[in-house]
DNA sequence: TAGACTAGTTTGTGACATAGACTAGTCTGC
DNA sequence: GCAGACTAGTCTATGTCACAAACTAGTCTA
């Protein structure tokens, strides 16, 4: 019992944060999304989204490639294998603990 | 889809925090626990536990009564109806969103 | 060529989780 | 009877981090 409860303390804080959880959940379902799409679907402000994406990229959960759509910059994000695994782990942990 | 995703942003941060999630999960299963029991089952430091309990009490999620066990102070905690409802909501939200 | 727009990044602020230091009182050995 | 160890918590200083507003950089359009 207490062992199961204490598993909660080991939760991946990077994914646990609601803003980032939304991002990885979206990316998990579409497998590729640009900044604008994420901005719309998550409802996060651009600043917020930018920071969280950077964090997820640093951690290797999300791969970000910067190209152009016509003449405008385009930021395309997709979940890495690591990220997908971490999300799966997160889901499993919550299912067991709650 | 994006509506469902954005529900995540509305998650109850008070319960979402792992330390407090452990506390309410324990209280939900036993319905009454003293400080020491929570200290042991959650693995939180006493300082940490004290602060989180205060927060949960302020929010009306947890009722705290202070008495004595023999000559020593005794802090007994239990989940209020509000707290139990909030935990149920939290579980439902995660189930739907993930 | 000025103003509005696209697409994002940087940064200042405030909130908050955490654990170590502290308070208050009780027991125990000398 | 009093010094040190212990019980049971609370207080507080620190660092981290989420958030959004301000900013950068470039493009369109009238």
Coordinates of C-alpha atoms (C1' of nucleotides) in Angstrom, one line a residue:
Chain A
X1 CA 0.0 0.0 0.0
X2 CA 2.4 2.7 1.1
X3 CA 4.8 1.4 -1.5
X4 CA 2.2 2.0 -4.2
X5 CA 1.4 5.4 -2.8
X6 CA 5.0 6.4 -2.8
X7 CA 5.2 5.6 -6.5
X8 CA 3.3 8.8 -7.0
X9 CA 6.3 10.8 -5.7
X10 CA 8.4 9.4 -8.5
X11 CA 6.1 10.7 -11.2
X12 CA 7.8 12.4 -14.2
X13 CA 7.4 16.1 -13.4
X14 CA 8.2 17.0 -16.9
X15 CA 5.1 15.3 -18.2
X16 CA 3.0 15.8 -15.1
X17 CA 2.8 19.6 -15.6
X18 CA -0.6 20.1 -17.3
X19 CA 0.7 22.4 -20.0
X20 CA 3.3 19.9 -21.1
X21 CA 0.9 17.0 -20.7
X22 CA -1.4 18.7 -23.2
X23 CA 1.5 19.1 -25.6
X24 CA 2.7 15.5 -25.4
X25 CA -0.9 14.2 -25.5
X26 CA -1.6 16.1 -28.7
X27 CA 1.7 15.0 -30.3
X28 CA 1.0 11.4 -29.3
X29 CA -2.3 11.5 -31.2
X30 CA -1.1 13.3 -34.3
X31 CA 2.6 12.4 -34.5
X32 CA 3.5 15.8 -36.1
X33 CA 2.2 19.2 -35.4
X34 CA 3.4 22.8 -36.0
X35 CA 3.6 25.5 -33.5
X36 CA 0.3 27.1 -34.6
X37 CA -1.6 23.9 -34.3
X38 CA -0.3 23.3 -30.8
X39 CA -1.1 26.9 -29.9
X40 CA -4.7 26.4 -31.0
X41 CA -5.3 22.9 -29.6
X42 CA -3.7 23.5 -26.2
X43 CA -4.9 27.1 -25.7
X44 CA -1.5 28.0 -24.2
X45 CA -0.1 31.4 -24.9
X46 CA 2.7 31.5 -27.4
X47 CA 5.3 32.4 -24.8
X48 CA 4.3 29.6 -22.6
X49 CA 4.2 27.1 -25.4
X50 CA 7.6 28.1 -26.6
X51 CA 9.2 27.6 -23.2
X52 CA 7.5 24.2 -22.6
X53 CA 8.5 23.0 -26.1
X54 CA 12.1 24.0 -25.3
X55 CA 12.0 22.0 -22.1
X56 CA 10.6 19.0 -23.8
X57 CA 13.2 19.2 -26.5
X58 CA 16.1 19.5 -24.0
X59 CA 14.8 16.4 -22.3
X60 CA 14.7 14.6 -25.6
X61 CA 11.0 14.0 -25.4
X62 CA 10.1 16.1 -28.4
X63 CA 12.0 16.7 -31.7
X64 CA 11.7 20.2 -33.1
X65 CA 12.6 21.1 -36.7
X66 CA 12.6 24.6 -38.0
X67 CA 11.9 25.2 -41.6
X68 CA 9.7 27.6 -43.7
X69 CA 6.2 27.5 -44.9
X70 CA 6.4 29.8 -47.9
X71 CA 8.4 32.7 -46.5
X72 CA 7.3 32.4 -42.9
X73 CA 9.2 30.4 -40.3
X74 CA 7.6 27.0 -39.4
X75 CA 8.3 25.0 -36.3
X76 CA 7.3 21.4 -36.6
X77 CA 7.2 19.2 -33.5
X78 CA 6.9 15.5 -33.0
X79 CA 7.2 13.1 -30.1
X80 CA 10.4 11.1 -30.0
X81 CA 10.5 7.4 -29.0
X82 CA 11.7 8.5 -25.6
X83 CA 8.8 10.9 -25.2
X84 CA 6.3 8.3 -26.3
X85 CA 7.7 5.8 -23.8
X86 CA 7.7 8.4 -21.0
X87 CA 4.1 9.2 -21.7
X88 CA 3.2 5.5 -21.6
X89 CA 5.0 5.1 -18.3
X90 CA 3.2 8.2 -17.0
X91 CA -0.2 6.8 -17.9
X92 CA 0.6 3.4 -16.4
X93 CA 1.8 4.9 -13.2
X94 CA -1.4 7.0 -12.8
X95 CA -3.6 4.0 -13.6
X96 CA -1.9 1.9 -10.9
X97 CA -1.7 4.5 -8.3
X98 CA -5.2 6.0 -8.6
Chain B
X1 CA -10.5 16.8 -29.5
X2 CA -8.9 20.1 -28.6
X3 CA -11.7 20.7 -26.2
X4 CA -10.9 17.4 -24.4
X5 CA -7.2 18.3 -24.4
X6 CA -7.9 21.7 -22.9
X7 CA -9.7 20.1 -20.0
X8 CA -6.3 19.1 -18.8
X9 CA -5.5 22.8 -18.2
X10 CA -8.4 23.0 -15.8
X11 CA -7.0 20.3 -13.5
X12 CA -7.2 21.0 -9.8
X13 CA -3.6 22.0 -9.1
X14 CA -4.1 21.5 -5.4
X15 CA -4.7 17.8 -5.9
X16 CA -2.5 17.4 -8.9
X17 CA 0.7 18.1 -6.9
X18 CA 2.1 14.6 -6.3
X19 CA 2.8 15.3 -2.6
X20 CA -0.8 16.3 -2.0
X21 CA -2.1 13.6 -4.3
X22 CA -0.4 11.0 -2.1
X23 CA -2.0 12.6 1.0
X24 CA -5.5 12.7 -0.3
X25 CA -5.1 9.2 -1.8
X26 CA -4.1 7.8 1.6
X27 CA -6.9 9.7 3.4
X28 CA -9.4 8.5 0.8
X29 CA -8.5 4.9 1.6
X30 CA -8.4 5.1 5.4
X31 CA -10.7 8.0 6.1
X32 CA -8.7 8.9 9.2
X33 CA -5.0 9.2 9.7
X34 CA -2.6 10.9 12.1
X35 CA 0.4 12.9 11.1
X36 CA 2.8 10.1 11.8
X37 CA 0.9 7.6 9.7
X38 CA 0.9 10.1 6.8
X39 CA 4.6 10.8 7.3
X40 CA 5.4 7.1 7.0
X41 CA 3.0 6.2 4.2
X42 CA 3.9 9.1 2.0
X43 CA 7.6 9.3 2.7
X44 CA 7.3 13.1 2.8
X45 CA 9.5 15.0 5.2
X46 CA 7.7 16.4 8.2
X47 CA 8.1 20.0 7.1
X48 CA 6.8 19.2 3.7
X49 CA 3.9 17.3 5.0
X50 CA 2.9 20.0 7.5
X51 CA 2.8 22.6 4.8
X52 CA 0.8 20.5 2.4
X53 CA -1.7 19.6 5.1
X54 CA -2.2 23.2 5.9
X55 CA -2.9 24.0 2.3
X56 CA -5.4 21.2 2.0
X57 CA -7.0 22.4 5.2
X58 CA -7.3 26.0 4.0
X59 CA -8.9 24.7 0.9
X60 CA -11.4 22.7 2.9
X61 CA -10.3 19.4 1.4
X62 CA -9.0 18.0 4.7
X63 CA -10.2 18.4 8.2
X64 CA -7.5 18.5 10.9
X65 CA -8.2 18.0 14.6
X66 CA -5.5 18.4 17.2
X67 CA -5.8 16.4 20.4
X68 CA -3.4 14.4 22.5
X69 CA -2.2 10.8 22.5
X70 CA -1.3 10.4 26.1
X71 CA 0.8 13.5 26.8
X72 CA 1.9 14.0 23.2
X73 CA 0.2 16.2 20.7
X74 CA -1.7 14.3 18.1
X75 CA -2.8 15.6 14.7
X76 CA -5.6 13.6 13.1
X77 CA -6.6 14.2 9.5
X78 CA -9.5 13.1 7.4
X79 CA -10.9 13.9 4.0
X80 CA -13.9 16.2 3.9
X81 CA -16.8 15.6 1.5
X82 CA -15.4 18.4 -0.6
X83 CA -12.0 16.8 -0.7
X84 CA -13.5 13.4 -1.6
X85 CA -15.5 15.0 -4.4
X86 CA -12.5 16.9 -5.7
X87 CA -10.4 13.7 -5.8
X88 CA -13.2 11.9 -7.6
X89 CA -13.4 14.7 -10.1
X90 CA -9.6 14.6 -10.6
X91 CA -9.6 10.9 -11.3
X92 CA -12.5 11.2 -13.8
X93 CA -10.7 14.1 -15.6
X94 CA -7.5 12.1 -16.0
X95 CA -9.4 9.0 -17.1
X96 CA -11.2 11.0 -19.8
X97 CA -8.2 13.1 -20.9
X98 CA -5.6 10.3 -21.0
Chain C
dT1 C1' 7.3 53.3 -46.4
dA2 C1' 4.3 53.0 -42.5
dG3 C1' 1.4 50.2 -40.2
dA4 C1' -0.4 45.7 -39.6
dC5 C1' 0.5 40.9 -39.4
dT6 C1' 3.0 36.2 -38.9
dA7 C1' 5.7 33.4 -36.0
dG8 C1' 7.9 32.7 -32.5
dT9 C1' 11.6 33.9 -28.2
dT10 C1' 13.2 36.3 -24.1
dT11 C1' 12.6 37.8 -19.6
dG12 C1' 10.5 39.7 -15.1
dT13 C1' 7.4 38.4 -11.6
dG14 C1' 5.1 35.9 -8.4
dA15 C1' 3.8 31.4 -6.6
dC16 C1' 5.1 27.4 -4.5
dA17 C1' 7.5 22.9 -3.3
dT18 C1' 11.0 21.4 -0.4
dA19 C1' 13.9 20.4 3.6
dG20 C1' 16.5 22.1 7.3
dA21 C1' 16.2 24.8 11.4
dC22 C1' 13.4 25.7 15.1
dT23 C1' 9.6 25.4 19.0
dA24 C1' 7.4 23.1 22.7
dG25 C1' 6.9 19.7 25.6
dT26 C1' 8.1 14.7 27.5
dC27 C1' 10.9 11.0 29.0
dT28 C1' 15.1 8.8 31.1
dG29 C1' 19.6 8.0 33.2
dC30 C1' 22.7 9.7 36.5
Chain D
dG1 C1' 16.5 17.4 39.5
dC2 C1' 18.5 18.3 35.4
dA3 C1' 21.0 17.3 30.9
dG4 C1' 20.5 15.1 26.9
dA5 C1' 17.6 12.5 23.8
dC6 C1' 13.2 12.0 21.9
dT7 C1' 8.2 13.1 20.2
dA8 C1' 5.5 15.9 17.3
dG9 C1' 5.1 19.2 14.6
dT10 C1' 5.7 24.3 12.6
dC11 C1' 8.3 28.0 10.5
dT12 C1' 11.2 29.9 7.0
dA13 C1' 14.9 30.4 3.5
dT14 C1' 16.0 28.7 -0.9
dG15 C1' 15.7 27.6 -5.4
dT16 C1' 12.8 26.2 -9.2
dC17 C1' 9.5 27.1 -12.4
dA18 C1' 5.0 28.4 -14.7
dC19 C1' 3.1 32.2 -16.9
dA20 C1' 2.2 36.1 -19.9
dA21 C1' 3.7 40.5 -21.5
dA22 C1' 7.1 42.6 -24.0
dC23 C1' 10.1 42.0 -27.6
dT24 C1' 12.7 40.4 -32.1
dA25 C1' 12.7 39.4 -36.9
dG26 C1' 10.8 39.3 -40.9
dT27 C1' 6.6 39.8 -44.4
dC28 C1' 2.7 41.7 -46.5
dT29 C1' -0.2 45.6 -48.3
dA30 C1' -2.2 50.0 -49.3

